Amino acid sequence: MRTAAELKYGEKGIINDIDGSHPSSRRILEVGFTPGQEIQLINMSAFRDPIAFSVRGTIIAIRKDEASCIKVL
Amino acid sequence: MITSTLEAEPLITLVGPPNSGKTTLFNYLSGKNYKTVNYPGATVEYSISKLQKKYNFEASILDSPGIISLIPNSPDEELSIDSLYSHPRFGIPDLIVVTIDASQLSRHLLLAKQLIDAKFNVVLVLTMTDILNRKGFDISLPDLTNELNCNVVKVDGRTGKGIDELIKVIEKNILNGRLKPRQNPIRQNGNIHFDKLIGYYKEIENIEDKVIFKSNKDANPSDLETANKKLNILNNPQARNNIGIDQTTLKVDKILLHKAWGLVLFFFIMSITFTSIFWLAQPLMELVDSAFGYLAYEATVLLGNNWFGNFIANGVISGTGAVLVFVPQIIILFLILGLLEDTGYLARGAMLIDRPLSKIGLNGRSFVPMLSGFACAIPAIMATRTIPNKRERLLTIFIIPLLSCSARLPVYALFLAFLFPMSKAWIAGLVLAGIYIFSTISATLIASLVNKFNNKIIKEVDNSSFILELPSYRIPKLKVVATNTYHSSMAYVKRAGSVILLLSIVIWFLTYFPDYNPQVNSSSMSQEQAEQLIGSERLSHSFAADLGKFIQPVMSPLGLDWRVGVSLIPTFAAREVFVSSLALIFKVTGDKSTLQTSIIREMRQATIAGTGKKLFTTATIIGLIIYFIFSLQCISTLAISRKETGSWRIPLIQLFVFTAAGYILSFVAVNGLRLIGIN
Ligand SMILES: Nc1nc2c(ncn2[C@@H]2O[C@H](COP(=O)(O)OP(=O)(O)OP(=O)(O)O)[C@@H](O)[C@H]2O)c(=O)[nH]1
Ligand SMILES: [Mg+2]
């Protein structure tokens, strides 16, 4: 299974699971990255990190490292 | 009166996710003017006020920092959430008014649900319904009220729409709350299980399905509300996920967050911001400047050449005037920063430079505090509370005093006007931008050095994280920005009228007394020369000169003399006073030209006693600029640094290291420049 950090620019994915062992995982869940949600990688900073996803009608920027705890289908 | 039935004045706390419109509503209800910004995390401290009298309901109202959920994620969030349950100064709230961004219902309801489940007395306020409508959706209030079992009101805190309804609901809920026996709200456990959060979101999605419906713009929405909603759900069960992101925002981001150009644009936007301060302010400044020059002149003519006339013309008018002529610069600085803040770009800026900043131990979230450090270090240091990682936060606080705050602007502006005559004002603008860039680069360099080599200064280690919502772009509301600018500028003017006036008077006193009357043989001189000689004789016998003897040895290595040294002492209370002191010490009144022209003329003529060498040269001015870039000469900054870091260690290190760095680097610059032939 892939993680959100591996999505390509513009690619969509459905969240399958959040890896609870990451220290930021609870905050990621709280801001709306929950299983079943569709997300899309819509922006990248010039350094390709952080990356921004559309989720629940908003744009949220997170670091690649943090995106890697979001498992997508 | 309603109040008679209440034992004590009720307390209403505004709670809500970041950027949901709490402060906007707070300002409307209280008539206050706290800063509202299109950036999540604008408010970092609780502030209290009374409900305006016109609502006929006496209550205190508390604005709070935005929180995402009731489970804290950092010590600062914990403090903030604890204060919600029971604020150490303001007590336990009788009512919680939760602001929820209607266009982000599914994310924002999490906090609302948690508050309701914790058994707070809750009223829900839906903000930004205009945005939701623009996207073609609407919310059914009766359904949402049913689902959540609490009162819901639509309010626009910018226009006041829905406020009357809100007041009624608040009154009703407070009275109801008082009738019931008081129960303490339940604290959420920090180890809350994942499944519980996911469960919350499931519930919220169900609610969302029931209350949100596509609005038909052509039809009368109030009539068709229910019908529409039903149709919608029947026809299109997937509709709920389509509220979608603001299309303009997506388009603008394609440019401003372009994979390659985004960073270039970022630096371009920053440079324009700072160069324009100088350019836009120039014409306005000359106007204010000549007004003060004229005033000082008239005062001398009117009151005569006695101690009182001198006191008014010099101590009061030139002293404060020297600072007040920079009001246009200050206004433009706040105006431009305010416009930038209100567009929604700042969060993008934070995202763009998170990577480089994290390399040197800072965080993308350091960007906004650092940027506001260009206005004033005090709110900037407070704004670092939005950085969850302790180490990154302390490091940000550490370097903020290095960023050129607005109190330094008058000093730089004067020096740049000295170095570049009026005809070359555009160069001065560029150099000013250069100073800002230089101060930023040195601040980041120092941050990386401290981060790398010195774990004694900052000991903490912690999980580093960057999760930031990028709000929709907006055309800045000129009225909001103008109000913010007005209040910030008034604060500057008030400082000129209080601290700076006071210090000016002290300096005037020190330079005027003991009112020595020199005997000068003026037969062989013009009147002007004689006056100058008398002036300098008087100064060298003044109290200020006695004080200056101690400072002279410190100043000589920088190519300066005690007169500059004496001007530097009061800068520890307020940096701007440096300009006033120069105006007073180099005696600038007596003709009709603008205040600044006279200061610069006197500065050009000043020589170092005994040697005849010019006091202010290109080299010494550059040296002084460097001194001002680095040294920490602001007592209030030390105090806030103490408060926010929890001990005197960091502020004291800041004071000594930065001031020493300023002195040493200035010494190196002055003597280096002289070595290569620039005097
Ligand atoms: N379109 C629209 N904008 C609003 C409304 N209410 C507030 N805003 C804007 O939303 C932005 C954020 O408002 P604030 O009042 O600063 O939000 P806050 O909840 O205090 O935010 P933090 O202090 O960061 O937690 C500002 O730019 C406001 O002008 C509204 O009803 N509609
Ligand atoms: Mg606020």
PDB file of C-alpha atoms in Angstrom, chain B residues 270-470:
ATOM      1  CA  MET B 270       9.007  40.212   0.403  1.00  0.00           C
ATOM      2  CA  SER B 271      11.415  42.644  -1.262  1.00  0.00           C
ATOM      3  CA  ILE B 272       8.607  44.743  -2.736  1.00  0.00           C
ATOM      4  CA  THR B 273       7.033  44.906   0.690  1.00  0.00           C
ATOM      5  CA  PHE B 274      10.074  46.406   2.300  1.00  0.00           C
ATOM      6  CA  THR B 275      11.294  48.689  -0.475  1.00  0.00           C
ATOM      7  CA  SER B 276       7.903  50.260  -0.832  1.00  0.00           C
ATOM      8  CA  ILE B 277       7.966  51.366   2.798  1.00  0.00           C
ATOM      9  CA  PHE B 278      10.635  53.884   1.943  1.00  0.00           C
ATOM     10  CA  TRP B 279       9.367  54.916  -1.452  1.00  0.00           C
ATOM     11  CA  LEU B 280       5.739  55.371  -0.619  1.00  0.00           C
ATOM     12  CA  ALA B 281       6.462  57.209   2.584  1.00  0.00           C
ATOM     13  CA  GLN B 282       8.953  59.695   1.176  1.00  0.00           C
ATOM     14  CA  PRO B 283       6.556  62.393  -0.082  1.00  0.00           C
ATOM     15  CA  LEU B 284       4.317  62.184   2.980  1.00  0.00           C
ATOM     16  CA  MET B 285       7.252  62.334   5.277  1.00  0.00           C
ATOM     17  CA  GLU B 286       8.541  65.568   3.819  1.00  0.00           C
ATOM     18  CA  LEU B 287       5.189  67.133   4.513  1.00  0.00           C
ATOM     19  CA  VAL B 288       5.144  66.156   8.172  1.00  0.00           C
ATOM     20  CA  ASP B 289       8.794  67.041   8.443  1.00  0.00           C
ATOM     21  CA  SER B 290       8.445  70.618   7.249  1.00  0.00           C
ATOM     22  CA  ALA B 291       5.462  71.082   9.542  1.00  0.00           C
ATOM     23  CA  PHE B 292       7.607  70.280  12.563  1.00  0.00           C
ATOM     24  CA  GLY B 293      10.522  72.386  11.302  1.00  0.00           C
ATOM     25  CA  TYR B 294       8.156  75.312  10.955  1.00  0.00           C
ATOM     26  CA  LEU B 295       6.609  74.714  14.361  1.00  0.00           C
ATOM     27  CA  ALA B 296       9.959  74.664  16.114  1.00  0.00           C
ATOM     28  CA  TYR B 297      10.987  77.840  14.359  1.00  0.00           C
ATOM     29  CA  GLU B 298       7.780  79.648  15.259  1.00  0.00           C
ATOM     30  CA  ALA B 299       8.113  78.538  18.865  1.00  0.00           C
ATOM     31  CA  THR B 300      11.564  80.101  19.180  1.00  0.00           C
ATOM     32  CA  VAL B 301      10.376  83.321  17.601  1.00  0.00           C
ATOM     33  CA  LEU B 302       7.275  83.463  19.746  1.00  0.00           C
ATOM     34  CA  LEU B 303       8.709  82.487  23.118  1.00  0.00           C
ATOM     35  CA  GLY B 304      12.099  84.111  22.750  1.00  0.00           C
ATOM     36  CA  ASN B 305      15.558  82.858  23.407  1.00  0.00           C
ATOM     37  CA  ASN B 306      15.188  81.940  27.076  1.00  0.00           C
ATOM     38  CA  TRP B 307      15.107  78.609  28.831  1.00  0.00           C
ATOM     39  CA  PHE B 308      11.383  78.210  28.351  1.00  0.00           C
ATOM     40  CA  GLY B 309      11.436  78.954  24.645  1.00  0.00           C
ATOM     41  CA  ASN B 310      14.344  76.597  24.290  1.00  0.00           C
ATOM     42  CA  PHE B 311      12.496  73.932  26.261  1.00  0.00           C
ATOM     43  CA  ILE B 312       9.415  74.096  24.059  1.00  0.00           C
ATOM     44  CA  ALA B 313      11.255  74.425  20.754  1.00  0.00           C
ATOM     45  CA  ASN B 314      13.919  71.851  21.462  1.00  0.00           C
ATOM     46  CA  GLY B 315      12.861  69.592  24.305  1.00  0.00           C
ATOM     47  CA  VAL B 316       9.270  69.207  23.186  1.00  0.00           C
ATOM     48  CA  ILE B 317       8.861  70.034  19.495  1.00  0.00           C
ATOM     49  CA  SER B 318      12.169  68.891  18.006  1.00  0.00           C
ATOM     50  CA  GLY B 319      12.495  65.997  20.442  1.00  0.00           C
ATOM     51  CA  THR B 320       9.182  64.342  19.701  1.00  0.00           C
ATOM     52  CA  GLY B 321       8.990  65.779  16.198  1.00  0.00           C
ATOM     53  CA  ALA B 322      12.177  63.967  15.220  1.00  0.00           C
ATOM     54  CA  VAL B 323      10.347  60.738  15.975  1.00  0.00           C
ATOM     55  CA  LEU B 324       6.938  61.767  14.685  1.00  0.00           C
ATOM     56  CA  VAL B 325       8.210  62.632  11.209  1.00  0.00           C
ATOM     57  CA  PHE B 326       8.513  58.894  10.702  1.00  0.00           C
ATOM     58  CA  VAL B 327       4.825  58.243  11.273  1.00  0.00           C
ATOM     59  CA  PRO B 328       4.247  57.904   7.501  1.00  0.00           C
ATOM     60  CA  GLN B 329       6.828  55.119   7.324  1.00  0.00           C
ATOM     61  CA  ILE B 330       5.234  53.365  10.259  1.00  0.00           C
ATOM     62  CA  ILE B 331       1.761  53.681   8.763  1.00  0.00           C
ATOM     63  CA  ILE B 332       2.930  52.256   5.465  1.00  0.00           C
ATOM     64  CA  LEU B 333       4.809  49.413   7.151  1.00  0.00           C
ATOM     65  CA  PHE B 334       1.708  48.341   9.059  1.00  0.00           C
ATOM     66  CA  LEU B 335      -0.546  48.905   6.065  1.00  0.00           C
ATOM     67  CA  ILE B 336       1.515  46.719   3.769  1.00  0.00           C
ATOM     68  CA  LEU B 337       2.032  43.970   6.340  1.00  0.00           C
ATOM     69  CA  GLY B 338      -1.692  44.121   7.111  1.00  0.00           C
ATOM     70  CA  LEU B 339      -2.670  43.780   3.452  1.00  0.00           C
ATOM     71  CA  LEU B 340      -0.336  40.856   3.083  1.00  0.00           C
ATOM     72  CA  GLU B 341      -1.753  39.204   6.208  1.00  0.00           C
ATOM     73  CA  ASP B 342      -5.326  39.575   5.058  1.00  0.00           C
ATOM     74  CA  THR B 343      -4.837  38.007   1.632  1.00  0.00           C
ATOM     75  CA  GLY B 344      -4.093  34.554   3.037  1.00  0.00           C
ATOM     76  CA  TYR B 345      -0.615  34.457   1.515  1.00  0.00           C
ATOM     77  CA  LEU B 346       1.267  34.201   4.817  1.00  0.00           C
ATOM     78  CA  ALA B 347       0.388  30.551   5.345  1.00  0.00           C
ATOM     79  CA  ARG B 348       1.811  29.858   1.867  1.00  0.00           C
ATOM     80  CA  GLY B 349       4.967  31.751   2.795  1.00  0.00           C
ATOM     81  CA  ALA B 350       5.275  29.545   5.856  1.00  0.00           C
ATOM     82  CA  MET B 351       4.891  26.441   3.725  1.00  0.00           C
ATOM     83  CA  LEU B 352       7.420  27.625   1.149  1.00  0.00           C
ATOM     84  CA  ILE B 353      10.207  28.196   3.608  1.00  0.00           C
ATOM     85  CA  ASP B 354       9.478  25.428   6.080  1.00  0.00           C
ATOM     86  CA  ARG B 355      12.125  23.263   4.490  1.00  0.00           C
ATOM     87  CA  PRO B 356      15.060  25.722   4.655  1.00  0.00           C
ATOM     88  CA  LEU B 357      13.987  26.930   8.089  1.00  0.00           C
ATOM     89  CA  SER B 358      13.768  23.397   9.450  1.00  0.00           C
ATOM     90  CA  LYS B 359      17.336  22.827   8.293  1.00  0.00           C
ATOM     91  CA  ILE B 360      18.522  25.491  10.721  1.00  0.00           C
ATOM     92  CA  GLY B 361      16.377  24.444  13.621  1.00  0.00           C
ATOM     93  CA  LEU B 362      13.406  26.712  12.959  1.00  0.00           C
ATOM     94  CA  ASN B 363       9.986  25.845  11.540  1.00  0.00           C
ATOM     95  CA  GLY B 364       7.761  27.100   8.741  1.00  0.00           C
ATOM     96  CA  ARG B 365       5.583  28.410  11.522  1.00  0.00           C
ATOM     97  CA  SER B 366       8.458  30.684  12.564  1.00  0.00           C
ATOM     98  CA  PHE B 367       7.853  32.722   9.434  1.00  0.00           C
ATOM     99  CA  VAL B 368       4.824  34.713  10.545  1.00  0.00           C
ATOM    100  CA  PRO B 369       6.278  35.640  13.952  1.00  0.00           C
ATOM    101  CA  MET B 370       9.516  36.627  12.221  1.00  0.00           C
ATOM    102  CA  LEU B 371       7.666  38.762   9.725  1.00  0.00           C
ATOM    103  CA  SER B 372       5.775  40.550  12.458  1.00  0.00           C
ATOM    104  CA  GLY B 373       9.152  41.047  14.124  1.00  0.00           C
ATOM    105  CA  PHE B 374       9.726  43.669  11.460  1.00  0.00           C
ATOM    106  CA  ALA B 375       6.908  45.628  13.034  1.00  0.00           C
ATOM    107  CA  CYS B 376       7.662  44.956  16.698  1.00  0.00           C
ATOM    108  CA  ALA B 377       9.439  42.188  18.579  1.00  0.00           C
ATOM    109  CA  ILE B 378       6.892  42.038  21.380  1.00  0.00           C
ATOM    110  CA  PRO B 379       3.816  40.687  19.558  1.00  0.00           C
ATOM    111  CA  ALA B 380       6.214  38.673  17.399  1.00  0.00           C
ATOM    112  CA  ILE B 381       7.630  36.834  20.396  1.00  0.00           C
ATOM    113  CA  MET B 382       4.111  36.149  21.641  1.00  0.00           C
ATOM    114  CA  ALA B 383       3.114  34.856  18.221  1.00  0.00           C
ATOM    115  CA  THR B 384       5.704  32.076  18.511  1.00  0.00           C
ATOM    116  CA  ARG B 385       3.189  30.247  20.706  1.00  0.00           C
ATOM    117  CA  THR B 386       1.791  28.748  17.522  1.00  0.00           C
ATOM    118  CA  ILE B 387       5.004  26.742  17.119  1.00  0.00           C
ATOM    119  CA  PRO B 388       4.277  23.428  18.829  1.00  0.00           C
ATOM    120  CA  ASN B 389       7.894  22.298  19.110  1.00  0.00           C
ATOM    121  CA  LYS B 390       9.566  23.826  22.169  1.00  0.00           C
ATOM    122  CA  ARG B 391      13.070  23.930  20.790  1.00  0.00           C
ATOM    123  CA  GLU B 392      11.994  25.561  17.534  1.00  0.00           C
ATOM    124  CA  ARG B 393       9.916  28.008  19.463  1.00  0.00           C
ATOM    125  CA  LEU B 394      12.755  29.051  21.771  1.00  0.00           C
ATOM    126  CA  LEU B 395      15.109  29.415  18.849  1.00  0.00           C
ATOM    127  CA  THR B 396      12.597  31.627  17.053  1.00  0.00           C
ATOM    128  CA  ILE B 397      12.230  33.788  20.157  1.00  0.00           C
ATOM    129  CA  PHE B 398      15.993  33.949  20.389  1.00  0.00           C
ATOM    130  CA  ILE B 399      16.483  35.514  16.977  1.00  0.00           C
ATOM    131  CA  ILE B 400      13.410  37.740  16.730  1.00  0.00           C
ATOM    132  CA  PRO B 401      15.144  40.767  18.336  1.00  0.00           C
ATOM    133  CA  LEU B 402      17.625  40.679  15.459  1.00  0.00           C
ATOM    134  CA  LEU B 403      14.936  41.468  12.911  1.00  0.00           C
ATOM    135  CA  SER B 404      14.687  45.164  12.212  1.00  0.00           C
ATOM    136  CA  CYS B 405      11.650  46.380  14.109  1.00  0.00           C
ATOM    137  CA  SER B 406       9.790  49.576  13.301  1.00  0.00           C
ATOM    138  CA  ALA B 407      11.533  51.487  16.113  1.00  0.00           C
ATOM    139  CA  ARG B 408      14.741  51.118  14.132  1.00  0.00           C
ATOM    140  CA  LEU B 409      13.141  52.484  10.989  1.00  0.00           C
ATOM    141  CA  PRO B 410      13.520  56.174  11.986  1.00  0.00           C
ATOM    142  CA  VAL B 411      17.175  55.608  12.763  1.00  0.00           C
ATOM    143  CA  TYR B 412      17.873  53.902   9.449  1.00  0.00           C
ATOM    144  CA  ALA B 413      15.818  56.447   7.556  1.00  0.00           C
ATOM    145  CA  LEU B 414      17.833  59.288   9.043  1.00  0.00           C
ATOM    146  CA  PHE B 415      21.147  57.606   8.307  1.00  0.00           C
ATOM    147  CA  LEU B 416      20.118  56.746   4.767  1.00  0.00           C
ATOM    148  CA  ALA B 417      19.000  60.310   4.167  1.00  0.00           C
ATOM    149  CA  PHE B 418      22.443  61.351   5.424  1.00  0.00           C
ATOM    150  CA  LEU B 419      24.242  58.969   3.084  1.00  0.00           C
ATOM    151  CA  PHE B 420      22.054  59.559   0.034  1.00  0.00           C
ATOM    152  CA  PRO B 421      20.820  63.029  -0.826  1.00  0.00           C
ATOM    153  CA  MET B 422      17.186  63.537  -1.803  1.00  0.00           C
ATOM    154  CA  SER B 423      17.882  63.147  -5.509  1.00  0.00           C
ATOM    155  CA  LYS B 424      18.997  59.598  -4.854  1.00  0.00           C
ATOM    156  CA  ALA B 425      16.057  58.538  -2.673  1.00  0.00           C
ATOM    157  CA  TRP B 426      15.503  55.451  -4.809  1.00  0.00           C
ATOM    158  CA  ILE B 427      18.920  54.150  -3.783  1.00  0.00           C
ATOM    159  CA  ALA B 428      17.990  54.743  -0.157  1.00  0.00           C
ATOM    160  CA  GLY B 429      14.900  52.589  -0.731  1.00  0.00           C
ATOM    161  CA  LEU B 430      16.994  49.772  -2.118  1.00  0.00           C
ATOM    162  CA  VAL B 431      19.543  50.048   0.674  1.00  0.00           C
ATOM    163  CA  LEU B 432      16.742  49.917   3.218  1.00  0.00           C
ATOM    164  CA  ALA B 433      15.510  46.682   1.649  1.00  0.00           C
ATOM    165  CA  GLY B 434      19.145  45.587   1.816  1.00  0.00           C
ATOM    166  CA  ILE B 435      19.261  46.295   5.540  1.00  0.00           C
ATOM    167  CA  TYR B 436      16.127  44.207   6.048  1.00  0.00           C
ATOM    168  CA  ILE B 437      17.582  41.368   4.018  1.00  0.00           C
ATOM    169  CA  PHE B 438      20.881  41.622   5.851  1.00  0.00           C
ATOM    170  CA  SER B 439      19.203  41.537   9.251  1.00  0.00           C
ATOM    171  CA  THR B 440      17.157  38.529   8.186  1.00  0.00           C
ATOM    172  CA  ILE B 441      20.179  36.666   6.905  1.00  0.00           C
ATOM    173  CA  SER B 442      22.198  37.370  10.024  1.00  0.00           C
ATOM    174  CA  ALA B 443      19.283  36.285  12.187  1.00  0.00           C
ATOM    175  CA  THR B 444      19.001  32.975  10.352  1.00  0.00           C
ATOM    176  CA  LEU B 445      22.767  32.493  10.446  1.00  0.00           C
ATOM    177  CA  ILE B 446      22.803  33.018  14.174  1.00  0.00           C
ATOM    178  CA  ALA B 447      19.884  30.607  14.506  1.00  0.00           C
ATOM    179  CA  SER B 448      21.756  27.927  12.615  1.00  0.00           C
ATOM    180  CA  LEU B 449      24.902  28.492  14.684  1.00  0.00           C
ATOM    181  CA  VAL B 450      23.027  28.256  17.954  1.00  0.00           C
ATOM    182  CA  ASN B 451      21.165  25.210  16.720  1.00  0.00           C
ATOM    183  CA  LYS B 452      24.292  23.448  15.604  1.00  0.00           C
ATOM    184  CA  PHE B 453      26.899  24.231  18.178  1.00  0.00           C
ATOM    185  CA  ASN B 454      25.296  25.347  21.305  1.00  0.00           C
ATOM    186  CA  ASN B 455      22.944  23.084  23.152  1.00  0.00           C
ATOM    187  CA  LYS B 456      23.534  25.143  26.274  1.00  0.00           C
ATOM    188  CA  ILE B 457      21.526  28.055  24.958  1.00  0.00           C
ATOM    189  CA  ILE B 458      18.607  25.928  23.865  1.00  0.00           C
ATOM    190  CA  LYS B 459      18.419  22.515  25.471  1.00  0.00           C
ATOM    191  CA  GLU B 460      15.017  21.183  24.517  1.00  0.00           C
ATOM    192  CA  VAL B 461      14.419  18.467  21.952  1.00  0.00           C
ATOM    193  CA  ASP B 462      10.987  17.502  20.733  1.00  0.00           C
ATOM    194  CA  ASN B 463       9.058  16.123  17.774  1.00  0.00           C
ATOM    195  CA  SER B 464       9.177  18.613  14.918  1.00  0.00           C
ATOM    196  CA  SER B 465       5.972  19.009  12.987  1.00  0.00           C
ATOM    197  CA  PHE B 466       4.427  21.226  10.339  1.00  0.00           C
ATOM    198  CA  ILE B 467       0.688  20.946   9.796  1.00  0.00           C
ATOM    199  CA  LEU B 468      -0.896  24.149   8.589  1.00  0.00           C
ATOM    200  CA  GLU B 469      -4.161  24.972   6.928  1.00  0.00           C
ATOM    201  CA  LEU B 470      -3.816  27.171   3.854  1.00  0.00           C
TER     202      LEU B 470
END
